[in-house]
Amino acid sequence: MSKRIAVVTGGIGGLGTQICKALAQAGRTVIAVDLDLRSERVSAFQQEVEGLDIHFAAANVGDYDACGALVQSIEAKYGALDILVNNAGITRDATLRKMQRAQWEEVIDVNLGSAFNLCGHAINGMQARSFGRVVNISSVSGQTGNFGQTNYAAAKAGLHGFSMSLAREVATKGITVNSISPGYIHTAMTGAMPAEILGK
């Protein structure tokens, strides 16, 4: 049987890189999807995963049409998209009374909208092949909330609800959908968060 094809969004971030490595070490062909705004960041990632079956693809996962083009290109090149890990996430922290509309929309579009954008385009192919694995990276913040993170917590809570509903829709088609809610993992994103939010 040919190798399963896995896509990891936010693939060149701290957590994303480790997910990519784990999938590649388990015998999957991995496509790390992220923005390519900084060439040195992409180069550093490529050096870190050198020797593994991991490839980079640039895309704005907050854009529905861009996600459609991405899925189409991956299926055309590799023949399938079997595993989708929706890991992309950003923070734009502020208390609600100080939060700008743009801060709300950016976080919702990336942290929650990206799951809709990618799944919306990938699920048909998974269904046609009677196989699919979708893993959505939520957060404990979606269950407990966090001071100054109404946008982030709302997006992560929404991701959990999205996962449960989609799982019910596709369970009989050979597709599983799960959400994972990690605690705080030391990454560049959490490293930039205030100590009082991290509970230190």
mmCIF file of C-alpha atoms in Angstrom:
data_model
loop_
_atom_site.group_PDB
_atom_site.id
_atom_site.type_symbol
_atom_site.label_atom_id
_atom_site.label_comp_id
_atom_site.label_asym_id
_atom_site.label_seq_id
_atom_site.Cartn_x
_atom_site.Cartn_y
_atom_site.Cartn_z
ATOM 1 C CA MET A 1 0.000 0.000 0.000
ATOM 2 C CA SER A 2 1.266 3.507 -0.822
ATOM 3 C CA LYS A 3 2.165 5.874 1.979
ATOM 4 C CA ARG A 4 -0.599 7.908 3.525
ATOM 5 C CA ILE A 5 -0.461 11.620 2.765
ATOM 6 C CA ALA A 6 -0.688 13.939 5.767
ATOM 7 C CA VAL A 7 -1.192 17.705 5.791
ATOM 8 C CA VAL A 8 -0.327 19.741 8.880
ATOM 9 C CA THR A 9 -1.350 23.390 8.996
ATOM 10 C CA GLY A 10 0.812 25.728 11.021
ATOM 11 C CA GLY A 11 3.380 23.129 10.110
ATOM 12 C CA ILE A 12 6.524 25.154 10.638
ATOM 13 C CA GLY A 13 5.615 26.411 14.111
ATOM 14 C CA GLY A 14 6.851 24.826 17.323
ATOM 15 C CA LEU A 15 4.056 22.289 17.805
ATOM 16 C CA GLY A 16 3.468 21.907 14.072
ATOM 17 C CA THR A 17 7.058 20.894 13.395
ATOM 18 C CA GLN A 18 6.906 18.179 16.040
ATOM 19 C CA ILE A 19 3.630 16.865 14.601
ATOM 20 C CA CYS A 20 5.203 16.759 11.145
ATOM 21 C CA LYS A 21 8.203 14.844 12.461
ATOM 22 C CA ALA A 22 6.050 12.332 14.333
ATOM 23 C CA LEU A 23 3.924 11.635 11.265
ATOM 24 C CA ALA A 24 6.962 11.267 9.006
ATOM 25 C CA GLN A 25 8.650 8.937 11.487
ATOM 26 C CA ALA A 26 5.453 6.863 11.491
ATOM 27 C CA GLY A 27 5.815 6.378 7.743
ATOM 28 C CA ARG A 28 3.646 9.152 6.321
ATOM 29 C CA THR A 29 4.445 11.624 3.573
ATOM 30 C CA VAL A 30 3.912 14.991 5.226
ATOM 31 C CA ILE A 31 3.107 18.406 3.753
ATOM 32 C CA ALA A 32 3.694 21.240 6.209
ATOM 33 C CA VAL A 33 1.432 24.154 5.340
ATOM 34 C CA ASP A 34 2.230 27.641 6.556
ATOM 35 C CA LEU A 35 2.771 31.204 5.422
ATOM 36 C CA ASP A 36 6.050 31.879 3.634
ATOM 37 C CA LEU A 37 6.411 35.495 4.727
ATOM 38 C CA ARG A 38 9.926 34.936 6.086
ATOM 39 C CA SER A 39 12.239 32.853 3.907
ATOM 40 C CA GLU A 40 14.705 32.302 6.754
ATOM 41 C CA ARG A 41 11.962 30.674 8.856
ATOM 42 C CA VAL A 42 11.098 28.276 6.040
ATOM 43 C CA SER A 43 14.786 27.503 5.484
ATOM 44 C CA ALA A 44 15.321 26.760 9.168
ATOM 45 C CA PHE A 45 12.353 24.391 9.125
ATOM 46 C CA GLN A 46 13.627 22.591 6.035
ATOM 47 C CA GLN A 47 17.028 22.127 7.654
ATOM 48 C CA GLU A 48 15.430 20.785 10.836
ATOM 49 C CA VAL A 49 13.405 18.123 8.985
ATOM 50 C CA GLU A 50 16.079 17.239 6.425
ATOM 51 C CA GLY A 51 16.128 13.528 5.685
ATOM 52 C CA LEU A 52 12.448 13.063 6.558
ATOM 53 C CA ASP A 53 9.619 12.771 4.034
ATOM 54 C CA ILE A 54 8.362 16.264 4.844
ATOM 55 C CA HIS A 55 7.593 18.940 2.274
ATOM 56 C CA PHE A 56 6.542 22.582 2.551
ATOM 57 C CA ALA A 57 3.554 24.253 0.907
ATOM 58 C CA ALA A 58 2.692 27.920 1.303
ATOM 59 C CA ALA A 59 -0.941 28.880 1.875
ATOM 60 C CA ASN A 60 -3.107 31.270 3.851
ATOM 61 C CA VAL A 61 -5.377 28.835 5.687
ATOM 62 C CA GLY A 62 -7.724 31.670 6.598
ATOM 63 C CA ASP A 63 -8.647 31.984 2.905
ATOM 64 C CA TYR A 64 -11.281 29.506 1.654
ATOM 65 C CA ASP A 65 -10.274 29.645 -2.012
ATOM 66 C CA ALA A 66 -6.577 29.333 -1.196
ATOM 67 C CA CYS A 67 -7.361 26.185 0.799
ATOM 68 C CA GLY A 68 -9.304 24.794 -2.144
ATOM 69 C CA ALA A 69 -6.352 25.353 -4.451
ATOM 70 C CA LEU A 70 -4.023 23.758 -1.882
ATOM 71 C CA VAL A 71 -6.123 20.598 -1.506
ATOM 72 C CA GLN A 72 -6.512 20.310 -5.274
ATOM 73 C CA SER A 73 -2.752 20.619 -5.830
ATOM 74 C CA ILE A 74 -1.927 18.040 -3.142
ATOM 75 C CA GLU A 75 -4.434 15.522 -4.482
ATOM 76 C CA ALA A 76 -3.152 16.066 -8.014
ATOM 77 C CA LYS A 77 0.495 15.624 -6.995
ATOM 78 C CA TYR A 78 0.196 12.847 -4.402
ATOM 79 C CA GLY A 79 -3.077 11.176 -5.376
ATOM 80 C CA ALA A 80 -4.782 11.719 -2.035
ATOM 81 C CA LEU A 81 -5.038 13.723 1.142
ATOM 82 C CA ASP A 82 -5.538 11.105 3.845
ATOM 83 C CA ILE A 83 -4.698 12.840 7.109
ATOM 84 C CA LEU A 84 -5.443 16.463 7.964
ATOM 85 C CA VAL A 85 -4.127 18.071 11.129
ATOM 86 C CA ASN A 86 -5.636 21.527 11.639
ATOM 87 C CA ASN A 87 -2.957 22.990 13.879
ATOM 88 C CA ALA A 88 -2.692 26.587 12.631
ATOM 89 C CA GLY A 89 -3.206 29.086 15.397
ATOM 90 C CA ILE A 90 -2.433 32.687 16.300
ATOM 91 C CA THR A 91 -3.075 34.980 19.261
ATOM 92 C CA ARG A 92 -4.169 38.610 19.305
ATOM 93 C CA ASP A 93 -4.673 39.071 23.030
ATOM 94 C CA ALA A 94 -6.612 41.928 24.566
ATOM 95 C CA THR A 95 -9.444 42.327 27.043
ATOM 96 C CA LEU A 96 -12.798 42.482 25.322
ATOM 97 C CA ARG A 97 -13.268 46.211 25.993
ATOM 98 C CA LYS A 98 -9.939 46.922 24.271
ATOM 99 C CA MET A 99 -10.150 44.296 21.538
ATOM 100 C CA GLN A 100 -10.407 45.611 17.999
ATOM 101 C CA ARG A 101 -12.670 43.935 15.472
ATOM 102 C CA ALA A 102 -9.593 42.969 13.429
ATOM 103 C CA GLN A 103 -8.092 41.148 16.431
ATOM 104 C CA TRP A 104 -11.289 39.125 16.789
ATOM 105 C CA GLU A 105 -11.617 38.318 13.101
ATOM 106 C CA GLU A 106 -7.971 37.362 12.559
ATOM 107 C CA VAL A 107 -8.035 34.788 15.359
ATOM 108 C CA ILE A 108 -11.422 33.356 14.393
ATOM 109 C CA ASP A 109 -10.437 33.132 10.713
ATOM 110 C CA VAL A 110 -7.167 31.303 11.382
ATOM 111 C CA ASN A 111 -7.910 29.246 14.493
ATOM 112 C CA LEU A 112 -11.448 28.169 13.597
ATOM 113 C CA GLY A 113 -12.134 29.200 10.009
ATOM 114 C CA SER A 114 -9.139 27.259 8.719
ATOM 115 C CA ALA A 115 -10.700 23.976 9.878
ATOM 116 C CA PHE A 116 -13.827 24.751 7.859
ATOM 117 C CA ASN A 117 -11.745 25.883 4.891
ATOM 118 C CA LEU A 118 -9.569 22.763 4.768
ATOM 119 C CA CYS A 119 -12.173 20.185 5.748
ATOM 120 C CA GLY A 120 -14.670 21.725 3.349
ATOM 121 C CA HIS A 121 -12.354 20.937 0.459
ATOM 122 C CA ALA A 122 -10.721 17.728 1.703
ATOM 123 C CA ILE A 123 -13.688 15.777 3.013
ATOM 124 C CA ASN A 124 -15.127 14.836 -0.398
ATOM 125 C CA GLY A 125 -11.915 13.126 -1.468
ATOM 126 C CA MET A 126 -11.661 11.310 1.853
ATOM 127 C CA GLN A 127 -15.230 10.136 1.482
ATOM 128 C CA ALA A 128 -14.652 8.954 -2.078
ATOM 129 C CA ARG A 129 -11.645 6.917 -0.915
ATOM 130 C CA SER A 130 -13.477 5.699 2.231
ATOM 131 C CA PHE A 131 -10.602 6.822 4.425
ATOM 132 C CA GLY A 132 -9.760 9.971 6.301
ATOM 133 C CA ARG A 133 -8.280 11.138 9.579
ATOM 134 C CA VAL A 134 -8.946 14.685 10.754
ATOM 135 C CA VAL A 135 -7.304 15.942 13.933
ATOM 136 C CA ASN A 136 -8.139 19.445 15.124
ATOM 137 C CA ILE A 137 -5.781 21.011 17.661
ATOM 138 C CA SER A 138 -7.989 22.806 20.157
ATOM 139 C CA SER A 139 -6.851 24.001 23.602
ATOM 140 C CA VAL A 140 -7.760 23.807 27.259
ATOM 141 C CA SER A 141 -8.443 27.539 26.848
ATOM 142 C CA GLY A 142 -11.557 26.581 24.895
ATOM 143 C CA GLN A 143 -12.894 24.880 28.011
ATOM 144 C CA THR A 144 -11.635 27.127 30.793
ATOM 145 C CA GLY A 145 -11.321 30.530 29.131
ATOM 146 C CA ASN A 146 -8.433 32.922 29.709
ATOM 147 C CA PHE A 147 -8.184 36.548 30.717
ATOM 148 C CA GLY A 148 -7.619 38.654 27.612
ATOM 149 C CA GLN A 149 -8.376 35.804 25.212
ATOM 150 C CA THR A 150 -12.084 35.883 24.387
ATOM 151 C CA ASN A 151 -11.203 35.523 20.705
ATOM 152 C CA TYR A 152 -8.772 32.621 21.183
ATOM 153 C CA ALA A 153 -10.969 30.756 23.677
ATOM 154 C CA ALA A 154 -14.036 31.166 21.486
ATOM 155 C CA ALA A 155 -12.189 29.833 18.446
ATOM 156 C CA LYS A 156 -10.818 26.824 20.325
ATOM 157 C CA ALA A 157 -14.189 25.998 21.884
ATOM 158 C CA GLY A 158 -15.738 26.275 18.439
ATOM 159 C CA LEU A 159 -13.128 23.890 17.063
ATOM 160 C CA HIS A 160 -14.196 21.234 19.553
ATOM 161 C CA GLY A 161 -17.866 21.623 18.619
ATOM 162 C CA PHE A 162 -16.951 21.578 14.936
ATOM 163 C CA SER A 163 -15.071 18.302 15.442
ATOM 164 C CA MET A 164 -17.917 16.556 17.249
ATOM 165 C CA SER A 165 -20.466 17.593 14.648
ATOM 166 C CA LEU A 166 -18.326 16.681 11.637
ATOM 167 C CA ALA A 167 -17.489 13.315 13.230
ATOM 168 C CA ARG A 168 -21.196 12.493 13.300
ATOM 169 C CA GLU A 169 -21.551 13.417 9.635
ATOM 170 C CA VAL A 170 -18.691 11.285 8.298
ATOM 171 C CA ALA A 171 -18.324 8.389 10.767
ATOM 172 C CA THR A 172 -19.980 5.898 8.406
ATOM 173 C CA LYS A 173 -17.680 6.922 5.533
ATOM 174 C CA GLY A 174 -14.422 5.628 7.003
ATOM 175 C CA ILE A 175 -13.452 9.049 8.338
ATOM 176 C CA THR A 176 -12.659 9.918 11.937
ATOM 177 C CA VAL A 177 -12.617 13.446 13.348
ATOM 178 C CA ASN A 178 -11.078 14.241 16.716
ATOM 179 C CA SER A 179 -10.040 17.329 18.628
ATOM 180 C CA ILE A 180 -7.100 17.474 21.013
ATOM 181 C CA SER A 181 -6.903 20.076 23.768
ATOM 182 C CA PRO A 182 -3.273 20.480 24.870
ATOM 183 C CA GLY A 183 -2.257 22.528 27.856
ATOM 184 C CA TYR A 184 0.527 25.068 27.523
ATOM 185 C CA ILE A 185 3.448 23.728 25.521
ATOM 186 C CA HIS A 186 6.629 25.775 25.280
ATOM 187 C CA THR A 187 6.539 27.285 21.794
ATOM 188 C CA ALA A 188 7.231 30.730 20.351
ATOM 189 C CA MET A 189 3.511 31.547 20.592
ATOM 190 C CA THR A 190 3.132 30.633 24.269
ATOM 191 C CA GLY A 191 6.512 32.179 25.037
ATOM 192 C CA ALA A 192 5.089 35.546 24.047
ATOM 193 C CA MET A 193 2.111 35.222 26.408
ATOM 194 C CA PRO A 194 2.069 37.054 29.761
ATOM 195 C CA ALA A 195 3.057 35.004 32.818
ATOM 196 C CA GLU A 196 -0.291 35.633 34.518
ATOM 197 C CA ILE A 197 -2.102 33.935 31.627
ATOM 198 C CA LEU A 198 0.265 30.975 31.695
ATOM 199 C CA GLY A 199 -0.320 30.634 35.421
ATOM 200 C CA LYS A 200 3.341 30.929 36.360
#
